[in-house]
Coordinates of N, CA, C and O in Angstrom, one line a residue:
I809 N 26.1 1.0 -3.6 CA 26.0 1.8 -4.8 C 24.6 2.4 -4.9 O 24.5 3.6 -5.3
G810 N 23.6 1.6 -4.6 CA 22.2 2.1 -4.7 C 22.0 3.3 -3.8 O 21.3 4.2 -4.2
L811 N 22.5 3.2 -2.6 CA 22.4 4.3 -1.6 C 23.0 5.6 -2.2 O 22.4 6.7 -2.1
I812 N 24.2 5.5 -2.7 CA 24.9 6.7 -3.3 C 24.2 7.2 -4.5 O 23.9 8.4 -4.6
V813 N 23.7 6.3 -5.4 CA 23.0 6.8 -6.5 C 21.7 7.4 -6.1 O 21.3 8.5 -6.7
S814 N 21.0 6.9 -5.1 CA 19.7 7.5 -4.7 C 19.9 8.9 -4.1 O 19.0 9.8 -4.3
V815 N 21.0 9.1 -3.5 CA 21.3 10.5 -3.0 C 21.5 11.5 -4.1 O 20.9 12.6 -4.1
Y816 N 22.2 11.1 -5.2 CA 22.4 11.9 -6.3 C 21.1 12.2 -7.1 O 20.8 13.2 -7.6
V817 N 20.3 11.1 -7.2 CA 19.0 11.2 -7.8 C 18.1 12.2 -7.1 O 17.4 13.1 -7.7
L818 N 18.1 12.1 -5.7 CA 17.2 13.0 -4.9 C 17.7 14.5 -5.1 O 16.9 15.4 -5.1
F819 N 19.0 14.7 -5.1 CA 19.5 16.0 -5.3 C 19.2 16.6 -6.7 O 19.0 17.8 -6.8
S820 N 19.0 15.8 -7.7 CA 18.8 16.3 -9.0 C 17.4 16.0 -9.5 O 17.1 16.1 -10.7
K821 N 16.4 15.7 -8.6 CA 15.1 15.3 -9.0 C 14.4 16.4 -9.8 O 13.6 16.1 -10.7
E822 N 14.5 17.6 -9.4 CA 13.9 18.7 -10.1 C 14.4 18.8 -11.6 O 13.6 19.0 -12.5
K823 N 15.7 18.7 -11.7 CA 16.3 18.7 -13.0 C 15.8 17.6 -13.9 O 15.5 17.8 -15.0
F824 N 15.8 16.4 -13.3 CA 15.3 15.2 -14.0 C 13.8 15.4 -14.4 O 13.4 15.0 -15.5
S825 N 13.1 16.0 -13.5 CA 11.6 16.2 -13.8 C 11.5 17.2 -15.0 O 10.7 16.9 -15.9
K826 N 12.2 18.2 -15.0 CA 12.2 19.2 -16.1 C 12.6 18.6 -17.4 O 12.0 18.8 -18.5
Q827 N 13.7 17.8 -17.4 CA 14.2 17.1 -18.6 C 13.1 16.1 -19.1 O 12.9 16.0 -20.3
S828 N 12.5 15.3 -18.2 CA 11.5 14.4 -18.6 C 10.3 15.1 -19.3 O 9.8 14.6 -20.3
K829 N 9.9 16.2 -18.7 CA 8.8 17.0 -19.2 C 9.1 17.5 -20.6 O 8.3 17.4 -21.5
K830 N 10.3 18.0 -20.8 CA 10.8 18.5 -22.0 C 10.8 17.4 -23.1 O 10.3 17.6 -24.2
I831 N 11.3 16.2 -22.8 CA 11.4 15.1 -23.7 C 9.9 14.7 -24.1 O 9.7 14.4 -25.2
T832 N 9.1 14.6 -23.1 CA 7.7 14.2 -23.3 C 7.0 15.2 -24.3 O 6.3 14.7 -25.3
Y833 N 7.2 16.5 -24.1 CA 6.5 17.4 -25.0 C 7.2 17.4 -26.4 O 6.6 17.7 -27.4
A834 N 8.5 17.0 -26.5 CA 9.2 17.0 -27.7 C 8.8 15.8 -28.6 O 8.7 15.8 -29.8
I835 N 8.5 14.7 -27.9 CA 8.1 13.4 -28.6 C 6.6 13.4 -29.0 O 6.3 13.0 -30.1
F836 N 5.8 13.8 -28.0 CA 4.3 13.7 -28.2 C 3.6 15.0 -28.6 O 4.2 16.1 -28.3
K837 N 2.4 14.9 -29.1 CA 1.6 16.1 -29.3 C 1.3 16.7 -27.9 O 1.2 15.9 -26.9
P838 N 1.0 18.0 -27.9 CA 0.8 18.6 -26.5 C -0.4 17.9 -25.8 O -0.3 17.8 -24.6
S839 N -1.5 17.6 -26.5 CA -2.6 16.9 -25.8 C -2.2 15.6 -25.2 O -2.5 15.2 -24.0
N840 N -1.4 14.8 -25.9 CA -1.0 13.5 -25.4 C 0.1 13.7 -24.3 O 0.1 12.9 -23.3
A841 N 0.9 14.7 -24.5 CA 1.9 14.9 -23.4 C 1.3 15.3 -22.1 O 1.7 14.9 -21.1
N842 N 0.2 16.2 -22.2 CA -0.5 16.6 -21.0 C -1.1 15.4 -20.4 O -1.1 15.3 -19.1
M843 N -1.7 14.4 -21.2 CA -2.3 13.2 -20.6 C -1.2 12.4 -19.9 O -1.5 11.8 -18.8
I844 N -0.1 12.2 -20.5 CA 1.0 11.4 -20.0 C 1.4 12.0 -18.6 O 1.6 11.3 -17.6
L845 N 1.6 13.3 -18.6 CA 2.1 13.9 -17.4 C 1.0 13.9 -16.3 O 1.3 13.7 -15.1
H846 N -0.3 14.0 -16.7 CA -1.4 13.9 -15.7 C -1.4 12.5 -15.1 O -1.5 12.3 -13.9
L847 N -1.2 11.4 -15.9 CA -1.2 10.1 -15.4 C 0.0 9.8 -14.6 O -0.1 9.1 -13.6
T848 N 1.1 10.4 -14.9 CA 2.3 10.2 -14.1 C 2.2 10.8 -12.7 O 2.5 10.2 -11.7
I849 N 1.6 12.0 -12.7 CA 1.4 12.7 -11.4 C 0.4 11.9 -10.6 O 0.6 11.7 -9.4
K850 N -0.7 11.5 -11.2 CA -1.7 10.7 -10.5 C -1.2 9.4 -9.9 O -1.5 9.0 -8.8
S851 N -0.4 8.7 -10.8 CA 0.3 7.5 -10.3 C 1.2 7.7 -9.1 O 1.2 6.9 -8.2
N852 N 1.9 8.8 -9.2 CA 2.8 9.1 -8.1 C 2.0 9.4 -6.8 O 2.4 9.0 -5.7
E853 N 0.9 10.1 -6.9 CA 0.0 10.4 -5.8 C -0.5 9.1 -5.2 O -0.5 8.9 -4.0
I854 N -1.0 8.2 -6.0 CA -1.6 6.9 -5.6 C -0.6 6.1 -4.9 O -0.7 5.6 -3.8
F855 N 0.6 5.9 -5.6 CA 1.6 5.0 -5.0 C 2.2 5.6 -3.7 O 2.4 4.9 -2.7
G856 N 2.5 6.9 -3.8 CA 3.1 7.6 -2.6 C 2.1 7.6 -1.4 O 2.5 7.2 -0.3
G857 N 0.9 7.9 -1.7 CA -0.1 7.9 -0.6 C -0.3 6.6 0.0 O -0.4 6.4 1.2
F858 N -0.4 5.5 -0.8 CA -0.6 4.2 -0.3 C 0.6 3.7 0.5 O 0.4 3.2 1.6
I859 N 1.8 3.8 -0.1 CA 3.0 3.2 0.6 C 3.3 4.0 1.9 O 3.5 3.3 2.9
I860 N 3.3 5.3 1.8 CA 3.6 6.1 3.1 C 2.5 5.8 4.1 O 2.8 5.6 5.3
G861 N 1.2 5.8 3.7 CA 0.2 5.5 4.6 C 0.3 4.1 5.2 O 0.1 3.9 6.4
K862 N 0.6 3.1 4.4 CA 0.7 1.7 4.9 C 1.9 1.6 5.8 O 1.8 0.9 6.8
I863 N 3.0 2.3 5.6 CA 4.2 2.2 6.4 C 3.9 2.9 7.8 O 4.2 2.3 8.8
I864 N 3.2 4.0 7.8 CA 2.8 4.7 9.0 C 1.9 3.8 9.8 O 2.0 3.6 11.0
D865 N 0.9 3.2 9.1 CA -0.1 2.3 9.8 C 0.6 1.1 10.4 O 0.4 0.7 11.5
S866 N 1.6 0.5 9.7 CA 2.3 -0.7 10.2 C 3.2 -0.3 11.3 O 3.3 -1.1 12.3
A867 N 3.8 0.9 11.3 CA 4.7 1.3 12.4 C 3.8 1.5 13.7 O 4.2 1.1 14.8
I868 N 2.6 2.1 13.5 CA 1.8 2.3 14.7 C 1.3 0.9 15.3 O 1.3 0.7 16.5
I869 N 1.0 0.0 14.4 CA 0.5 -1.3 14.8 C 1.7 -2.0 15.5 O 1.5 -2.7 16.5
G870 N 2.9 -1.9 15.0 CA 4.1 -2.5 15.7 C 4.3 -2.0 17.0 O 4.6 -2.7 18.0
V871 N 4.2 -0.7 17.2 CA 4.4 0.0 18.5 C 3.3 -0.4 19.5 O 3.5 -0.8 20.6
L872 N 2.0 -0.4 19.0 CA 0.9 -0.9 19.8 C 1.0 -2.3 20.2 O 0.7 -2.7 21.4
C873 N 1.5 -3.1 19.3 CA 1.7 -4.6 19.6 C 2.8 -4.7 20.7 O 2.6 -5.5 21.7
F874 N 3.9 -4.0 20.6 CA 4.9 -4.0 21.6 C 4.4 -3.6 23.0 O 4.7 -4.2 24.0
A875 N 3.7 -2.5 23.0 CA 3.1 -2.0 24.2 C 2.2 -3.0 24.9 O 2.3 -3.3 26.1
G876 N 1.3 -3.6 24.0 CA 0.4 -4.6 24.6 C 1.1 -5.8 25.1 O 0.7 -6.4 26.1
L877 N 2.0 -6.3 24.3 CA 2.8 -7.5 24.7 C 3.6 -7.3 26.0 O 3.8 -8.2 26.8
S878 N 4.1 -6.1 26.1 CA 4.9 -5.8 27.3 C 4.0 -5.7 28.5 O 4.4 -6.2 29.6
I879 N 2.9 -5.1 28.3 CA 1.9 -5.0 29.5 C 1.5 -6.4 29.9 O 1.3 -6.7 31.1
L880 N 1.2 -7.3 28.9 CA 0.8 -8.7 29.2 C 1.9 -9.6 29.6 O 1.7 -10.7 29.9
N881 N 3.2 -9.0 29.6 CA 4.4 -9.8 30.0 C 4.6 -11.0 29.2 O 4.9 -12.1 29.7
M882 N 4.5 -10.9 27.9 CA 4.7 -12.1 27.0 C 6.1 -12.2 26.6 O 6.9 -11.3 26.5
P883 N 6.5 -13.5 26.3 CA 7.9 -13.7 25.8 C 8.1 -13.2 24.4 O 7.1 -13.1 23.6
Y884 N 9.3 -12.8 24.0 CA 9.7 -12.3 22.7 C 8.8 -11.1 22.2 O 8.5 -11.1 21.1
A885 N 8.6 -10.2 23.1 CA 7.7 -9.1 22.8 C 8.3 -8.3 21.6 O 7.5 -7.9 20.7
M886 N 9.5 -8.0 21.7 CA 10.2 -7.1 20.6 C 10.2 -7.9 19.3 O 9.8 -7.3 18.2
L887 N 10.6 -9.1 19.3 CA 10.6 -9.9 18.0 C 9.3 -10.1 17.4 O 9.1 -9.8 16.2
V888 N 8.3 -10.4 18.2 CA 6.9 -10.6 17.7 C 6.3 -9.3 17.2 O 5.7 -9.2 16.1
S889 N 6.6 -8.2 17.9 CA 6.1 -6.9 17.4 C 6.7 -6.5 16.1 O 6.0 -5.9 15.2
V890 N 8.0 -6.7 15.9 CA 8.6 -6.4 14.6 C 8.0 -7.3 13.5 O 7.7 -6.8 12.4
I891 N 7.8 -8.5 13.8 CA 7.2 -9.4 12.7 C 5.8 -9.0 12.4 O 5.4 -8.8 11.2
V892 N 5.0 -8.6 13.4 CA 3.6 -8.2 13.2 C 3.6 -6.9 12.4 O 2.8 -6.7 11.5
G893 N 4.5 -5.9 12.8 CA 4.5 -4.6 12.1 C 5.0 -4.7 10.7 O 4.4 -4.1 9.8
V894 N 6.0 -5.5 10.4 CA 6.5 -5.6 9.1 C 5.5 -6.3 8.2 O 5.3 -5.9 7.0
T895 N 4.9 -7.4 8.6 CA 4.0 -8.1 7.8 C 2.7 -7.4 7.6 O 1.9 -7.7 6.6
N896 N 2.4 -6.4 8.4 CA 1.2 -5.6 8.3 C 1.2 -4.7 7.1 O 0.2 -4.2 6.6
V897 N 2.4 -4.6 6.5 CA 2.5 -3.8 5.3 C 1.8 -4.4 4.1 O 1.2 -3.8 3.3
I898 N 1.7 -5.8 4.1 CA 1.0 -6.5 3.1 C -0.5 -6.3 3.3 O -0.9 -6.7 4.4
P899 N -1.2 -5.8 2.4 CA -2.6 -5.6 2.6 C -3.4 -6.9 2.8 O -3.1 -7.9 2.1
F900 N -4.4 -6.9 3.6 CA -5.4 -8.0 3.8 C -4.8 -9.3 4.4 O -5.2 -9.7 5.4
F901 N -3.8 -9.9 3.8 CA -3.3 -11.1 4.3 C -2.1 -11.0 5.2 O -1.7 -11.9 6.0
G902 N -1.5 -9.8 5.2 CA -0.3 -9.5 6.0 C -0.4 -9.8 7.5 O 0.4 -10.5 8.1
P903 N -1.5 -9.3 8.1 CA -1.7 -9.6 9.5 C -1.7 -11.1 9.9 O -1.1 -11.5 10.9
Y904 N -2.3 -11.9 9.0 CA -2.3 -13.3 9.3 C -1.0 -14.0 9.0 O -0.6 -14.9 9.8
I905 N -0.2 -13.5 8.0 CA 1.1 -14.0 7.7 C 2.0 -13.8 8.9 O 2.9 -14.6 9.3
G906 N 1.9 -12.6 9.6 CA 2.7 -12.3 10.7 C 2.2 -12.9 12.0 O 3.0 -13.3 12.9
A907 N 0.9 -13.1 12.2 CA 0.4 -13.5 13.5 C 0.6 -15.0 13.7 O 0.8 -15.5 14.8
I908 N 0.5 -15.8 12.6 CA 0.6 -17.3 12.7 C 2.0 -17.7 13.3 O 2.0 -18.4 14.3
P909 N 3.1 -17.3 12.6 CA 4.4 -17.8 13.2 C 4.7 -17.2 14.6 O 5.3 -17.8 15.4
S910 N 4.2 -16.0 14.8 CA 4.3 -15.3 16.1 C 3.6 -16.1 17.2 O 4.1 -16.3 18.3
A911 N 2.4 -16.5 16.9 CA 1.5 -17.3 17.8 C 2.2 -18.6 18.1 O 2.2 -19.1 19.3
I912 N 2.8 -19.3 17.1 CA 3.4 -20.6 17.3 C 4.7 -20.4 18.2 O 4.9 -21.2 19.1
L913 N 5.4 -19.3 18.0 CA 6.6 -19.0 18.8 C 6.2 -18.8 20.2 O 6.9 -19.4 21.1
I914 N 5.2 -18.1 20.5 CA 4.8 -17.8 21.9 C 4.2 -19.1 22.5 O 4.4 -19.4 23.7
L915 N 3.4 -19.8 21.7 CA 2.8 -21.1 22.2 C 3.9 -22.1 22.6 O 3.7 -22.8 23.6
L916 N 5.0 -22.1 21.9 CA 6.1 -23.0 22.2 C 6.7 -22.6 23.5 O 7.2 -23.5 24.3
A917 N 6.9 -21.3 23.7 CA 7.5 -20.8 24.9 C 6.6 -20.9 26.2 O 7.0 -21.5 27.2
E918 N 5.3 -20.4 26.0 CA 4.4 -20.5 27.1 C 3.0 -20.7 26.5 O 2.4 -19.7 26.0
P919 N 2.4 -21.9 26.6 CA 1.1 -22.2 25.9 C 0.0 -21.2 26.4 O -0.8 -20.8 25.6
K920 N -0.1 -20.9 27.7 CA -1.2 -20.1 28.2 C -1.0 -18.7 27.5 O -2.0 -18.1 27.1
M921 N 0.2 -18.2 27.4 CA 0.4 -16.8 26.8 C 0.1 -16.8 25.4 O -0.3 -15.8 24.8
G922 N 0.2 -18.0 24.7 CA -0.1 -18.1 23.3 C -1.5 -17.8 23.0 O -1.9 -17.2 22.0
I923 N -2.4 -18.4 23.9 CA -3.8 -18.1 23.7 C -4.2 -16.7 23.9 O -4.9 -16.1 23.2
Y924 N -3.5 -16.0 24.9 CA -3.8 -14.6 25.2 C -3.3 -13.8 24.0 O -3.9 -12.8 23.6
F925 N -2.1 -14.2 23.4 CA -1.6 -13.5 22.2 C -2.6 -13.6 21.1 O -2.8 -12.5 20.4
I926 N -3.2 -14.7 20.8 CA -4.1 -14.8 19.7 C -5.3 -13.9 19.9 O -5.7 -13.2 19.0
I927 N -5.8 -13.9 21.1 CA -7.0 -13.0 21.4 C -6.5 -11.5 21.2 O -7.2 -10.7 20.6
F928 N -5.3 -11.2 21.7 CA -4.8 -9.8 21.6 C -4.6 -9.4 20.2 O -5.0 -8.3 19.8
I929 N -4.0 -10.3 19.4 CA -3.8 -9.9 18.0 C -5.0 -9.8 17.2 O -5.1 -9.0 16.3
I930 N -6.1 -10.6 17.5 CA -7.4 -10.5 16.8 C -8.0 -9.1 17.1 O -8.4 -8.4 16.2
A931 N -7.9 -8.7 18.4 CA -8.4 -7.4 18.8 C -7.6 -6.3 18.1 O -8.2 -5.3 17.6
L932 N -6.3 -6.4 18.1 CA -5.5 -5.4 17.5 C -5.7 -5.2 16.0 O -5.8 -4.1 15.4
Q933 N -5.9 -6.4 15.3 CA -6.2 -6.3 13.8 C -7.6 -5.8 13.5 O -7.8 -5.1 12.5
Q934 N -8.5 -6.0 14.4 CA -9.9 -5.4 14.3 C -9.8 -3.9 14.4 O -10.4 -3.2 13.6
F935 N -9.0 -3.4 15.3 CA -8.8 -2.0 15.5 C -8.1 -1.4 14.3 O -8.5 -0.4 13.8
D936 N -7.1 -2.1 13.8 CA -6.4 -1.7 12.6 C -7.3 -1.6 11.4 O -7.3 -0.7 10.6
G937 N -8.0 -2.7 11.1 CA -8.8 -2.8 9.9 C -10.0 -1.9 9.9 O -10.5 -1.5 8.9
N938 N -10.6 -1.6 11.1 CA -11.8 -0.9 11.1 C -11.7 0.6 11.5 O -12.6 1.4 11.3
V939 N -10.6 0.9 12.3 CA -10.4 2.3 12.7 C -9.2 2.9 12.2 O -9.2 3.9 11.5
L940 N -8.0 2.4 12.5 CA -6.8 3.0 12.2 C -6.5 3.0 10.7 O -6.1 4.1 10.1
G941 N -6.6 1.9 10.0 CA -6.3 1.8 8.6 C -7.1 2.7 7.7 O -6.5 3.5 7.0
P942 N -8.4 2.7 7.9 CA -9.2 3.7 7.1 C -8.9 5.1 7.4 O -8.9 6.0 6.5
K943 N -8.6 5.5 8.6 CA -8.3 6.8 9.0 C -7.0 7.3 8.3 O -6.9 8.4 7.8
I944 N -6.0 6.4 8.3 CA -4.7 6.8 7.8 C -4.7 6.8 6.2 O -4.3 7.7 5.6
L945 N -5.2 5.7 5.7 CA -5.1 5.5 4.2 C -6.2 6.3 3.5 O -6.0 6.8 2.4
G946 N -7.4 6.4 4.2 CA -8.5 7.2 3.6 C -8.9 6.6 2.3 O -8.9 5.4 2.1
D947 N -9.1 7.4 1.3 CA -9.4 6.9 0.0 C -8.2 7.1 -1.0 O -8.4 7.6 -2.1
S948 N -7.0 6.8 -0.5 CA -5.9 7.0 -1.4 C -5.9 6.2 -2.6 O -5.3 6.6 -3.7
T949 N -6.5 5.0 -2.6 CA -6.6 4.2 -3.8 C -7.9 4.4 -4.6 O -7.9 4.2 -5.8
G950 N -9.0 4.6 -3.9 CA -10.3 4.7 -4.6 C -10.8 3.4 -5.0 O -11.7 3.3 -5.9
L951 N -10.4 2.3 -4.4 CA -10.9 1.0 -4.8 C -11.8 0.4 -3.7 O -11.7 0.7 -2.5
S952 N -12.8 -0.4 -4.2 CA -13.7 -1.1 -3.2 C -12.9 -2.3 -2.6 O -11.9 -2.7 -3.1
A953 N -13.5 -2.9 -1.6 CA -12.9 -4.0 -0.9 C -12.7 -5.2 -1.9 O -11.7 -5.9 -1.8
F954 N -13.6 -5.4 -2.8 CA -13.5 -6.5 -3.8 C -12.3 -6.3 -4.6 O -11.5 -7.3 -4.8
W955 N -12.1 -5.1 -5.2 CA -10.9 -4.9 -6.1 C -9.6 -4.9 -5.3 O -8.6 -5.3 -5.9
V956 N -9.6 -4.6 -4.0 CA -8.4 -4.7 -3.2 C -8.0 -6.1 -3.1 O -6.8 -6.5 -3.4
V957 N -9.0 -7.0 -2.7 CA -8.7 -8.4 -2.6 C -8.3 -9.0 -4.0 O -7.3 -9.8 -4.1
F958 N -9.0 -8.6 -5.0 CA -8.7 -9.1 -6.4 C -7.2 -8.7 -6.7 O -6.5 -9.6 -7.2
S959 N -6.9 -7.5 -6.5 CA -5.5 -7.0 -6.9 C -4.4 -7.7 -6.1 O -3.3 -8.0 -6.6
I960 N -4.7 -8.0 -4.8 CA -3.7 -8.7 -4.0 C -3.6 -10.1 -4.5 O -2.4 -10.6 -4.6
L961 N -4.7 -10.8 -4.8 CA -4.6 -12.2 -5.3 C -3.8 -12.3 -6.6 O -3.0 -13.1 -6.8
I962 N -4.2 -11.4 -7.5 CA -3.5 -11.4 -8.8 C -2.0 -11.0 -8.7 O -1.1 -11.7 -9.2
G963 N -1.8 -9.9 -7.9 CA -0.4 -9.5 -7.7 C 0.5 -10.5 -7.0 O 1.6 -10.8 -7.4
G964 N -0.1 -11.2 -6.0 CA 0.6 -12.2 -5.3 C 0.8 -13.4 -6.1 O 1.9 -14.1 -6.0
G965 N -0.2 -13.8 -6.9 CA 0.0 -15.0 -7.8 C 1.0 -14.8 -8.9 O 1.7 -15.7 -9.2
L966 N 1.1 -13.6 -9.4 CA 2.1 -13.3 -10.5 C 3.5 -13.0 -10.0 O 4.5 -13.4 -10.6
F967 N 3.6 -12.2 -8.9 CA 4.9 -11.7 -8.4 C 5.2 -11.9 -7.0 O 6.2 -11.4 -6.5
G968 N 4.5 -12.8 -6.3 CA 4.8 -13.1 -4.9 C 4.5 -12.0 -3.9 O 3.6 -11.2 -4.1
V969 N 5.3 -11.9 -2.9 CA 5.2 -10.9 -1.9 C 5.2 -9.5 -2.4 O 4.4 -8.6 -2.1
P970 N 6.2 -9.1 -3.3 CA 6.2 -7.8 -3.9 C 4.9 -7.5 -4.6 O 4.4 -6.3 -4.6
G971 N 4.4 -8.5 -5.3 CA 3.1 -8.3 -6.0 C 2.0 -8.0 -5.0 O 1.0 -7.3 -5.4
M972 N 2.0 -8.7 -3.9 CA 0.9 -8.4 -2.9 C 1.0 -7.0 -2.3 O 0.0 -6.4 -2.1
I973 N 2.2 -6.5 -2.2 CA 2.4 -5.1 -1.6 C 2.1 -4.1 -2.7 O 1.4 -3.1 -2.4
L974 N 2.6 -4.3 -3.9 CA 2.4 -3.2 -4.9 C 1.2 -3.5 -5.8 O 0.9 -2.7 -6.7
G975 N 0.5 -4.6 -5.6 CA -0.6 -4.9 -6.5 C -1.8 -3.9 -6.3 O -2.4 -3.5 -7.3
V976 N -2.0 -3.5 -5.1 CA -3.2 -2.6 -4.9 C -2.9 -1.2 -5.5 O -3.8 -0.8 -6.3
P977 N -1.8 -0.5 -5.3 CA -1.6 0.8 -6.0 C -1.5 0.6 -7.5 O -2.0 1.5 -8.2
T978 N -0.9 -0.4 -8.0 CA -0.8 -0.6 -9.4 C -2.2 -0.8 -10.0 O -2.5 -0.2 -11.0
F979 N -3.0 -1.6 -9.4 CA -4.4 -1.8 -9.9 C -5.2 -0.5 -9.8 O -6.0 -0.2 -10.6
A980 N -4.9 0.3 -8.7 CA -5.6 1.5 -8.5 C -5.3 2.5 -9.7 O -6.2 3.2 -10.2
V981 N -4.1 2.5 -10.2 CA -3.7 3.3 -11.3 C -4.4 2.8 -12.6 O -5.0 3.6 -13.3
V982 N -4.4 1.5 -12.8 CA -5.1 0.9 -14.0 C -6.6 1.2 -13.9 O -7.2 1.6 -14.9
Y983 N -7.2 1.1 -12.7 CA -8.6 1.4 -12.5 C -8.9 2.9 -12.8 O -9.9 3.2 -13.4
Y984 N -8.0 3.8 -12.4 CA -8.2 5.2 -12.7 C -8.1 5.5 -14.2 O -8.9 6.2 -14.7
I985 N -7.2 4.9 -14.9 CA -7.0 5.1 -16.3 C -8.2 4.5 -17.0 O -8.8 5.2 -17.9
V986 N -8.7 3.3 -16.7 CA -9.9 2.8 -17.3 C -11.1 3.7 -17.1 O -11.9 3.9 -18.0
G987 N -11.2 4.1 -15.8 CA -12.3 5.1 -15.5 C -12.3 6.3 -16.3 O -13.3 6.8 -16.8
M988 N -11.1 6.9 -16.5 CA -11.0 8.1 -17.4 C -11.4 7.8 -18.8 O -12.1 8.6 -19.5
L989 N -10.9 6.7 -19.4 CA -11.3 6.3 -20.7 C -12.8 6.1 -20.9 O -13.3 6.6 -21.9
V990 N -13.4 5.4 -20.0 CA -14.8 5.2 -20.0 C -15.6 6.5 -20.0 O -16.5 6.7 -20.8
N991 N -15.2 7.3 -19.0 CA -15.9 8.6 -18.9 C -15.7 9.5 -20.2 O -16.6 10.2 -20.6
N992 N -14.5 9.4 -20.8 CA -14.3 10.2 -22.0 C -15.2 9.7 -23.1 O -15.7 10.5 -23.9
K993 N -15.3 8.3 -23.3 CA -16.1 7.8 -24.3 C -17.6 8.2 -24.1 O -18.3 8.5 -25.0
L994 N -18.1 8.1 -22.8 CA -19.4 8.5 -22.5 C -19.7 10.0 -22.8 O -20.8 10.3 -23.4
E995 N -18.7 10.8 -22.5 CA -18.9 12.3 -22.8 C -18.9 12.5 -24.3 O -19.7 13.4 -24.8
K996 N -18.1 11.8 -25.1 CA -18.2 11.9 -26.6 C -19.5 11.5 -27.1 O -20.0 12.1 -28.1
K997 N -20.1 10.5 -26.5 CA -21.5 10.1 -27.0 C -22.6 10.9 -26.4 O -23.8 10.5 -26.5
K998 N -22.2 11.9 -25.6 CA -23.2 12.8 -24.9 C -24.1 12.0 -23.9 O -25.3 12.2 -23.9
L999 N -23.5 11.0 -23.2 CA -24.3 10.2 -22.3 C -23.8 10.6 -20.9 O -22.7 11.1 -20.7
P1000 N -24.6 10.4 -19.8 CA -24.2 10.8 -18.5 C -23.1 10.0 -18.0 O -23.0 8.8 -18.2
V1001 N -22.2 10.6 -17.2 CA -21.0 9.9 -16.7 C -21.3 9.1 -15.5 O -20.8 8.1 -15.2
K1002 N -22.3 9.6 -14.6 CA -22.6 8.9 -13.4 C -23.5 7.7 -13.6 O -24.4 7.6 -14.3

């Protein structure tokens, strides 16, 4: 049912967008309606950029992991690559969540290969964290490393794995709104924003 409904929603998204905009302007003052629409558009940009970027990043890491494991002739190359790629979607902790059970699986099959896998996955995650991830994601969230870890811990503590995945873009939207409010207050007091 969800798949069928999503197709209808995608076909009518422009119509729904126009109707939502009409309702927003009918209910709120024009200045408030403009602010609501601006925050909605910004939230969509932050969430869309983060999620699409993270999925692309994780897919590339999964493919690189498969290529590396195949070259090294490791057991369960496809299974381990899928685990590493899927768990890489979770920011910060995801690579460790995927690497630990994969390393145990390979260690049980071939202990020598398990050690090689751990070295390979550390090198792969260093490449992802320092080169690939920043290139793909860029500044889509606008958060510092501290706030990313903070939002993952709070999101994961409150909502589990979905909170770990969606905590960063959600916190980025809240961070953007607070920044706008603070800048607005400073401008009203004729103080510098920077």
